[in-house]
PDB file of C-alpha atoms in Angstrom:
ATOM      1  CA  MET A  66      -5.744   8.594  21.137  1.00  0.00           C
ATOM      2  CA  ASN A  67      -7.088  11.627  22.964  1.00  0.00           C
ATOM      3  CA  THR A  68      -9.729  13.301  21.202  1.00  0.00           C
ATOM      4  CA  GLY A  69     -10.641  15.820  23.873  1.00  0.00           C
ATOM      5  CA  SER A  70     -14.002  14.542  24.545  1.00  0.00           C
ATOM      6  CA  ASP A  71     -15.508  11.943  27.203  1.00  0.00           C
ATOM      7  CA  GLU A  72     -18.228  10.883  24.558  1.00  0.00           C
ATOM      8  CA  PRO A  73     -17.221   7.835  22.412  1.00  0.00           C
ATOM      9  CA  GLY A  74     -19.380   9.050  19.377  1.00  0.00           C
ATOM     10  CA  GLU A  75     -18.371  12.556  18.889  1.00  0.00           C
ATOM     11  CA  ALA A  76     -14.760  11.801  17.761  1.00  0.00           C
ATOM     12  CA  THR A  77     -16.115   9.216  14.909  1.00  0.00           C
ATOM     13  CA  VAL A  78     -18.692  12.065  13.830  1.00  0.00           C
ATOM     14  CA  ALA A  79     -15.855  14.602  13.510  1.00  0.00           C
ATOM     15  CA  SER A  80     -13.583  12.506  11.551  1.00  0.00           C
ATOM     16  CA  ASP A  81     -16.153  11.315   9.157  1.00  0.00           C
ATOM     17  CA  ALA A  82     -17.085  15.018   8.522  1.00  0.00           C
ATOM     18  CA  LYS A  83     -13.544  16.171   7.968  1.00  0.00           C
ATOM     19  CA  ALA A  84     -12.994  13.023   5.412  1.00  0.00           C
ATOM     20  CA  THR A  85     -15.951  14.009   3.609  1.00  0.00           C
ATOM     21  CA  SER A  86     -15.188  17.631   3.509  1.00  0.00           C
ATOM     22  CA  GLU A  87     -11.738  16.708   2.100  1.00  0.00           C
ATOM     23  CA  GLU A  88     -13.053  14.205  -0.425  1.00  0.00           C
ATOM     24  CA  SER A  89     -15.481  17.051  -1.827  1.00  0.00           C
ATOM     25  CA  GLU A  90     -12.393  19.703  -2.063  1.00  0.00           C
ATOM     26  CA  LEU A  91     -10.413  17.507  -4.447  1.00  0.00           C
ATOM     27  CA  GLY A  92     -10.698  18.405  -7.901  1.00  0.00           C
ATOM     28  CA  SER A  93     -10.385  21.309 -10.239  1.00  0.00           C
ATOM     29  CA  ARG A  94     -10.576  24.840  -8.499  1.00  0.00           C
ATOM     30  CA  ALA A  95     -10.959  26.643 -12.011  1.00  0.00           C
ATOM     31  CA  PRO A  96     -13.976  29.197 -12.394  1.00  0.00           C
ATOM     32  CA  GLU A  97     -17.084  27.489 -13.652  1.00  0.00           C
ATOM     33  CA  PHE A  98     -17.148  29.393 -16.882  1.00  0.00           C
ATOM     34  CA  ILE A  99     -13.859  27.627 -17.422  1.00  0.00           C
ATOM     35  CA  LYS A 100     -14.864  24.284 -16.671  1.00  0.00           C
ATOM     36  CA  ALA A 101     -18.065  24.590 -18.948  1.00  0.00           C
ATOM     37  CA  ARG A 102     -15.868  24.884 -22.161  1.00  0.00           C
ATOM     38  CA  ARG A 103     -13.667  21.846 -22.590  1.00  0.00           C
ATOM     39  CA  ALA A 104     -10.783  23.638 -24.879  1.00  0.00           C
ATOM     40  CA  LEU A 105     -10.893  26.488 -22.310  1.00  0.00           C
ATOM     41  CA  HIS A 106     -10.579  24.191 -19.155  1.00  0.00           C
ATOM     42  CA  LEU A 107      -7.884  22.101 -21.098  1.00  0.00           C
ATOM     43  CA  SER A 108      -5.858  25.236 -21.885  1.00  0.00           C
ATOM     44  CA  TRP A 109      -6.270  26.494 -18.423  1.00  0.00           C
ATOM     45  CA  GLN A 110      -5.161  23.116 -17.006  1.00  0.00           C
ATOM     46  CA  VAL A 111      -1.849  23.602 -19.413  1.00  0.00           C
ATOM     47  CA  GLY A 112      -1.196  26.868 -17.936  1.00  0.00           C
ATOM     48  CA  VAL A 113      -1.416  25.600 -14.413  1.00  0.00           C
ATOM     49  CA  PHE A 114       0.960  22.889 -15.249  1.00  0.00           C
ATOM     50  CA  VAL A 115       3.561  24.856 -16.833  1.00  0.00           C
ATOM     51  CA  ALA A 116       3.348  27.446 -14.210  1.00  0.00           C
ATOM     52  CA  GLY A 117       3.652  24.882 -11.256  1.00  0.00           C
ATOM     53  CA  LEU A 118       6.753  23.333 -13.462  1.00  0.00           C
ATOM     54  CA  ALA A 119       8.642  26.664 -13.653  1.00  0.00           C
ATOM     55  CA  VAL A 120       8.195  27.108 -10.013  1.00  0.00           C
ATOM     56  CA  VAL A 121       9.181  23.636  -9.343  1.00  0.00           C
ATOM     57  CA  ALA A 122      12.262  23.728 -11.595  1.00  0.00           C
ATOM     58  CA  ALA A 123      13.245  27.051  -9.790  1.00  0.00           C
ATOM     59  CA  GLY A 124      12.941  25.054  -6.447  1.00  0.00           C
ATOM     60  CA  VAL A 125      15.059  22.308  -7.654  1.00  0.00           C
ATOM     61  CA  ILE A 126      17.647  24.703  -8.992  1.00  0.00           C
ATOM     62  CA  MET A 127      17.673  26.541  -5.483  1.00  0.00           C
ATOM     63  CA  LEU A 128      18.406  23.142  -3.684  1.00  0.00           C
ATOM     64  CA  PRO A 129      22.298  23.102  -4.283  1.00  0.00           C
ATOM     65  CA  LEU A 130      22.085  27.081  -4.528  1.00  0.00           C
ATOM     66  CA  PRO A 131      21.310  29.563  -2.112  1.00  0.00           C
ATOM     67  CA  GLY A 132      17.500  30.204  -1.676  1.00  0.00           C
ATOM     68  CA  PRO A 133      14.622  28.427  -0.209  1.00  0.00           C
ATOM     69  CA  GLY A 134      14.613  25.248  -2.522  1.00  0.00           C
ATOM     70  CA  TRP A 135      11.950  23.355  -0.583  1.00  0.00           C
ATOM     71  CA  LEU A 136       9.561  26.085   0.215  1.00  0.00           C
ATOM     72  CA  VAL A 137       9.583  26.967  -3.790  1.00  0.00           C
ATOM     73  CA  ILE A 138       9.137  23.310  -4.654  1.00  0.00           C
ATOM     74  CA  PHE A 139       6.047  23.103  -2.250  1.00  0.00           C
ATOM     75  CA  GLY A 140       4.847  26.358  -3.625  1.00  0.00           C
ATOM     76  CA  GLY A 141       4.838  24.959  -7.210  1.00  0.00           C
ATOM     77  CA  MET A 142       2.920  21.818  -5.738  1.00  0.00           C
ATOM     78  CA  ALA A 143       0.323  23.979  -4.493  1.00  0.00           C
ATOM     79  CA  ILE A 144      -0.198  25.863  -7.622  1.00  0.00           C
ATOM     80  CA  TRP A 145      -0.452  22.202  -9.251  1.00  0.00           C
ATOM     81  CA  ALA A 146      -2.757  21.019  -6.459  1.00  0.00           C
ATOM     82  CA  THR A 147      -5.395  23.991  -7.654  1.00  0.00           C
ATOM     83  CA  GLU A 148      -5.881  21.853 -10.742  1.00  0.00           C
ATOM     84  CA  PHE A 149      -4.624  18.565 -10.340  1.00  0.00           C
ATOM     85  CA  VAL A 150      -6.037  15.570  -7.834  1.00  0.00           C
ATOM     86  CA  TRP A 151      -2.786  13.823  -7.611  1.00  0.00           C
ATOM     87  CA  ALA A 152      -0.997  16.964  -6.729  1.00  0.00           C
ATOM     88  CA  GLN A 153      -3.785  17.628  -3.868  1.00  0.00           C
ATOM     89  CA  LEU A 154      -3.148  14.012  -2.645  1.00  0.00           C
ATOM     90  CA  VAL A 155       0.660  14.592  -2.374  1.00  0.00           C
ATOM     91  CA  LEU A 156       0.466  17.763  -0.853  1.00  0.00           C
ATOM     92  CA  ARG A 157      -1.859  16.318   1.812  1.00  0.00           C
ATOM     93  CA  TRP A 158       0.351  13.444   2.566  1.00  0.00           C
ATOM     94  CA  THR A 159       3.256  15.822   2.938  1.00  0.00           C
ATOM     95  CA  LYS A 160       1.296  17.959   5.544  1.00  0.00           C
ATOM     96  CA  ARG A 161       0.470  14.929   7.554  1.00  0.00           C
ATOM     97  CA  LYS A 162       4.178  13.958   7.615  1.00  0.00           C
ATOM     98  CA  VAL A 163       5.578  17.407   8.615  1.00  0.00           C
ATOM     99  CA  THR A 164       2.921  17.620  11.227  1.00  0.00           C
ATOM    100  CA  GLU A 165       3.722  14.174  12.400  1.00  0.00           C
ATOM    101  CA  ALA A 166       7.446  15.151  12.475  1.00  0.00           C
ATOM    102  CA  ALA A 167       6.617  18.462  14.231  1.00  0.00           C
ATOM    103  CA  GLN A 168       5.048  16.387  16.848  1.00  0.00           C
ATOM    104  CA  HIS A 169       7.607  14.113  17.400  1.00  0.00           C
ATOM    105  CA  ALA A 170      10.292  16.860  17.696  1.00  0.00           C
ATOM    106  CA  LEU A 171       8.322  18.497  20.333  1.00  0.00           C
ATOM    107  CA  ASP A 172       8.198  15.182  22.448  1.00  0.00           C
ATOM    108  CA  PRO A 173      10.550  16.214  25.373  1.00  0.00           C
ATOM    109  CA  LYS A 174      12.643  12.999  25.352  1.00  0.00           C
ATOM    110  CA  VAL A 175      13.366  13.533  21.712  1.00  0.00           C
ATOM    111  CA  ARG A 176      14.436  17.181  22.542  1.00  0.00           C
ATOM    112  CA  ARG A 177      16.831  16.345  25.065  1.00  0.00           C
ATOM    113  CA  ARG A 178      18.429  13.729  23.056  1.00  0.00           C
ATOM    114  CA  ASN A 179      18.899  16.211  20.263  1.00  0.00           C
ATOM    115  CA  ILE A 180      20.278  18.928  22.460  1.00  0.00           C
ATOM    116  CA  THR A 181      22.618  16.644  23.932  1.00  0.00           C
ATOM    117  CA  LEU A 182      23.853  15.256  20.559  1.00  0.00           C
ATOM    118  CA  THR A 183      24.123  18.816  19.528  1.00  0.00           C
ATOM    119  CA  THR A 184      26.182  19.595  22.531  1.00  0.00           C
ATOM    120  CA  ILE A 185      28.649  16.492  21.863  1.00  0.00           C
ATOM    121  CA  GLY A 186      28.910  17.663  18.259  1.00  0.00           C
ATOM    122  CA  LEU A 187      29.969  21.280  19.137  1.00  0.00           C
ATOM    123  CA  VAL A 188      32.406  20.157  21.934  1.00  0.00           C
ATOM    124  CA  ILE A 189      34.118  17.636  19.367  1.00  0.00           C
ATOM    125  CA  VAL A 190      34.435  20.592  16.820  1.00  0.00           C
ATOM    126  CA  ALA A 191      35.791  22.697  19.173  1.00  0.00           C
ATOM    127  CA  VAL A 192      38.422  20.442  20.507  1.00  0.00           C
ATOM    128  CA  LEU A 193      39.411  19.536  16.744  1.00  0.00           C
ATOM    129  CA  GLY A 194      39.756  23.263  16.090  1.00  0.00           C
ATOM    130  CA  GLY A 195      41.911  23.739  18.989  1.00  0.00           C
ATOM    131  CA  ILE A 196      44.047  20.817  17.944  1.00  0.00           C
ATOM    132  CA  TYR A 197      44.437  22.463  14.450  1.00  0.00           C
ATOM    133  CA  VAL A 198      45.181  25.784  15.964  1.00  0.00           C
ATOM    134  CA  TRP A 199      47.759  24.300  18.464  1.00  0.00           C
ATOM    135  CA  LYS A 200      49.631  22.175  15.525  1.00  0.00           C
ATOM    136  CA  PHE A 201      49.534  24.536  12.824  1.00  0.00           C
ATOM    137  CA  GLY A 202      48.967  28.044  14.446  1.00  0.00           C
ATOM    138  CA  LEU A 203      46.413  30.710  13.742  1.00  0.00           C
ATOM    139  CA  GLU A 204      47.550  32.504  10.326  1.00  0.00           C
ATOM    140  CA  MET A 205      45.264  34.734   8.604  1.00  0.00           C
ATOM    141  CA  PRO A 206      45.076  33.984   4.910  1.00  0.00           C
ATOM    142  CA  TRP A 207      46.209  37.592   3.937  1.00  0.00           C
ATOM    143  CA  ASN A 208      49.232  37.344   5.905  1.00  0.00           C
ATOM    144  CA  ILE A 209      50.270  33.847   4.380  1.00  0.00           C
ATOM    145  CA  ASP A 210      53.590  34.049   2.373  1.00  0.00           C
ATOM    146  CA  GLN A 211      53.523  32.095  -0.742  1.00  0.00           C
TER     147      GLN A 211
END
């Protein structure tokens, strides 16, 4: 792996520092006065859970309907991640996978393959559309006699 440095120890130190800073970020981000009182903290967690659940449910509803479903679902997960460690870990894993997929998609060999497959698909659709028009003609829906 290319770390951008010629010195062997530098990459290890940077990754260890990043890992410890990520570890310390896990947990509740509630203000200290809320964390200090158990009942208030529990009600805070319930409120965050309900708000995140509403946003995630709206995102799930938007999946088959028009709207940014996945974006809203990840927004709900981000709301949950302000309070729950499991949501923070899921978001961290998701960010890592999206970054890996973006890096893979930017690979020149993969881009050439995707452009070739898209071109072939468009040619097939155009040929099938041409065959349909040749066989049945092009009649506008408002001109069709029933």
